[in-house]
Amino acid sequence: EDQLVESGGGSVQAGGSLRLSCTTDAFTLADFHMAWFRLTPGPECELVAAISGDGNTFYSDSVNGRFTITQDKAGNTVNLLMNNLKSEDTAEYYCATAERGCTVPADYAGQGTQVTVSS
């Protein structure tokens, strides 16, 4: 998979918000089902949210109602707005095609972005 660049992670207190972004110069993100995965030590992996090229979205039960995935076709980005963050949202977040699925960090095309939520 071609290189993807994630950004926007950081450290926030519970209840705060962050906005993650994913972009690439290699292909048009809207041509694919794109997704955000998160990995925690264990290792545990979760498909957090996904979006199709025509804008259909999916959210895991753990983030539904708090996270919003969007795509900016002009900027070729896929964004994840995370509101009301909880300590259990702490993880490394990766952007990937949905078909990539949960896997080890080395198999993702990007470096990931760390989100740390303190209670």
mmCIF file of C-alpha atoms in Angstrom:
data_model
loop_
_atom_site.group_PDB
_atom_site.id
_atom_site.type_symbol
_atom_site.label_atom_id
_atom_site.label_comp_id
_atom_site.label_asym_id
_atom_site.label_seq_id
_atom_site.Cartn_x
_atom_site.Cartn_y
_atom_site.Cartn_z
ATOM 1 C CA GLU A 1 0.000 0.000 0.000
ATOM 2 C CA ASP A 2 1.315 3.410 -0.901
ATOM 3 C CA GLN A 3 2.416 5.842 1.766
ATOM 4 C CA LEU A 4 -0.232 7.523 3.884
ATOM 5 C CA VAL A 5 0.466 10.373 6.265
ATOM 6 C CA GLU A 6 -1.488 10.693 9.487
ATOM 7 C CA SER A 7 -1.438 13.762 11.690
ATOM 8 C CA GLY A 8 -3.343 15.476 14.465
ATOM 9 C CA GLY A 9 -2.707 13.238 17.421
ATOM 10 C CA GLY A 10 -1.698 14.526 20.809
ATOM 11 C CA SER A 11 -2.408 14.513 24.508
ATOM 12 C CA VAL A 12 -5.706 15.753 25.842
ATOM 13 C CA GLN A 13 -7.782 15.457 28.964
ATOM 14 C CA ALA A 14 -10.917 13.369 29.048
ATOM 15 C CA GLY A 15 -13.783 15.222 27.464
ATOM 16 C CA GLY A 16 -11.521 16.996 25.019
ATOM 17 C CA SER A 17 -11.377 16.798 21.252
ATOM 18 C CA LEU A 18 -8.844 16.046 18.555
ATOM 19 C CA ARG A 19 -9.007 16.008 14.775
ATOM 20 C CA LEU A 20 -6.928 13.454 12.915
ATOM 21 C CA SER A 21 -6.096 13.833 9.239
ATOM 22 C CA CYS A 22 -4.862 11.390 6.632
ATOM 23 C CA THR A 23 -3.525 12.252 3.222
ATOM 24 C CA THR A 24 -1.361 10.901 0.448
ATOM 25 C CA ASP A 25 0.157 12.015 -2.818
ATOM 26 C CA ALA A 26 0.003 8.496 -4.233
ATOM 27 C CA PHE A 27 -3.671 7.975 -4.978
ATOM 28 C CA THR A 28 -7.149 9.457 -4.635
ATOM 29 C CA LEU A 29 -8.536 8.501 -1.252
ATOM 30 C CA ALA A 30 -12.138 8.861 -2.397
ATOM 31 C CA ASP A 31 -11.600 6.010 -4.860
ATOM 32 C CA PHE A 32 -11.361 3.620 -1.901
ATOM 33 C CA HIS A 33 -13.160 2.700 1.272
ATOM 34 C CA MET A 34 -10.910 4.387 3.807
ATOM 35 C CA ALA A 35 -10.768 3.646 7.497
ATOM 36 C CA TRP A 36 -9.170 4.552 10.781
ATOM 37 C CA PHE A 37 -7.842 1.734 12.920
ATOM 38 C CA ARG A 38 -6.417 2.014 16.404
ATOM 39 C CA LEU A 39 -3.899 -0.204 18.099
ATOM 40 C CA THR A 40 -3.216 -0.555 21.785
ATOM 41 C CA PRO A 41 -0.597 -2.614 23.590
ATOM 42 C CA GLY A 42 -1.692 -6.216 23.887
ATOM 43 C CA PRO A 43 -1.888 -5.990 20.981
ATOM 44 C CA GLU A 44 -5.450 -5.056 20.336
ATOM 45 C CA CYS A 45 -6.771 -3.563 17.127
ATOM 46 C CA GLU A 46 -10.100 -1.964 16.422
ATOM 47 C CA LEU A 47 -11.701 -0.640 13.272
ATOM 48 C CA VAL A 48 -12.851 2.737 14.565
ATOM 49 C CA ALA A 49 -14.538 4.302 11.548
ATOM 50 C CA ALA A 50 -14.745 3.938 7.789
ATOM 51 C CA ILE A 51 -16.046 5.937 4.871
ATOM 52 C CA SER A 52 -16.821 4.979 1.297
ATOM 53 C CA GLY A 53 -16.189 7.121 -1.725
ATOM 54 C CA ASP A 54 -19.842 8.111 -1.857
ATOM 55 C CA GLY A 55 -19.843 9.122 1.787
ATOM 56 C CA ASN A 56 -21.387 6.149 3.556
ATOM 57 C CA THR A 57 -19.909 5.783 7.019
ATOM 58 C CA PHE A 58 -19.368 3.116 9.638
ATOM 59 C CA TYR A 59 -18.495 3.517 13.317
ATOM 60 C CA SER A 60 -17.603 1.028 15.980
ATOM 61 C CA ASP A 61 -19.983 0.918 18.922
ATOM 62 C CA SER A 62 -17.271 2.305 21.171
ATOM 63 C CA VAL A 63 -17.037 5.612 19.273
ATOM 64 C CA ASN A 64 -20.458 5.972 17.672
ATOM 65 C CA GLY A 65 -21.896 9.352 18.529
ATOM 66 C CA ARG A 66 -18.526 10.797 19.536
ATOM 67 C CA PHE A 67 -16.365 10.417 16.420
ATOM 68 C CA THR A 68 -17.091 11.661 12.910
ATOM 69 C CA ILE A 69 -15.248 10.549 9.797
ATOM 70 C CA THR A 70 -15.284 12.808 6.751
ATOM 71 C CA GLN A 71 -13.519 13.062 3.436
ATOM 72 C CA ASP A 72 -12.264 16.199 1.736
ATOM 73 C CA LYS A 73 -12.046 15.333 -1.928
ATOM 74 C CA ALA A 74 -10.473 18.650 -2.890
ATOM 75 C CA GLY A 75 -7.702 18.210 -0.347
ATOM 76 C CA ASN A 76 -7.507 14.436 -0.755
ATOM 77 C CA THR A 77 -7.807 13.898 2.964
ATOM 78 C CA VAL A 78 -9.830 11.706 5.280
ATOM 79 C CA ASN A 79 -10.420 13.211 8.687
ATOM 80 C CA LEU A 80 -11.544 11.865 12.027
ATOM 81 C CA LEU A 81 -13.053 14.339 14.455
ATOM 82 C CA MET A 82 -12.975 12.900 17.936
ATOM 83 C CA ASN A 83 -15.125 14.525 20.590
ATOM 84 C CA ASN A 84 -15.713 13.681 24.228
ATOM 85 C CA LEU A 85 -12.536 11.658 24.333
ATOM 86 C CA LYS A 86 -12.171 8.983 26.979
ATOM 87 C CA SER A 87 -9.118 7.333 28.471
ATOM 88 C CA GLU A 88 -9.980 4.153 26.601
ATOM 89 C CA ASP A 89 -9.507 6.049 23.320
ATOM 90 C CA THR A 90 -5.789 6.167 24.040
ATOM 91 C CA ALA A 91 -4.106 4.344 21.160
ATOM 92 C CA GLU A 92 -2.004 4.676 18.057
ATOM 93 C CA TYR A 93 -4.322 5.578 15.189
ATOM 94 C CA TYR A 94 -3.682 4.458 11.624
ATOM 95 C CA CYS A 95 -5.343 5.452 8.398
ATOM 96 C CA ALA A 96 -5.643 2.717 5.795
ATOM 97 C CA THR A 97 -7.898 1.295 3.145
ATOM 98 C CA ALA A 98 -10.689 -0.597 4.835
ATOM 99 C CA GLU A 99 -9.593 -3.814 3.150
ATOM 100 C CA ARG A 100 -6.248 -3.573 4.935
ATOM 101 C CA GLY A 101 -8.030 -4.540 8.118
ATOM 102 C CA CYS A 102 -6.497 -4.901 11.534
ATOM 103 C CA THR A 103 -2.848 -5.819 11.333
ATOM 104 C CA VAL A 104 0.514 -5.096 12.910
ATOM 105 C CA PRO A 105 1.881 -1.538 12.727
ATOM 106 C CA ALA A 106 4.552 -2.458 10.214
ATOM 107 C CA ASP A 107 1.886 -3.455 7.709
ATOM 108 C CA TYR A 108 0.239 -0.066 7.679
ATOM 109 C CA ALA A 109 1.338 2.421 5.056
ATOM 110 C CA GLY A 110 1.596 5.291 7.502
ATOM 111 C CA GLN A 111 3.470 5.920 10.703
ATOM 112 C CA GLY A 112 0.345 6.375 12.741
ATOM 113 C CA THR A 113 -0.478 9.171 15.143
ATOM 114 C CA GLN A 114 -0.611 8.747 18.905
ATOM 115 C CA VAL A 115 -3.654 9.835 20.881
ATOM 116 C CA THR A 116 -3.321 9.971 24.638
ATOM 117 C CA VAL A 117 -6.304 10.818 26.816
ATOM 118 C CA SER A 118 -5.757 11.440 30.495
ATOM 119 C CA SER A 119 -8.564 11.148 33.013
#
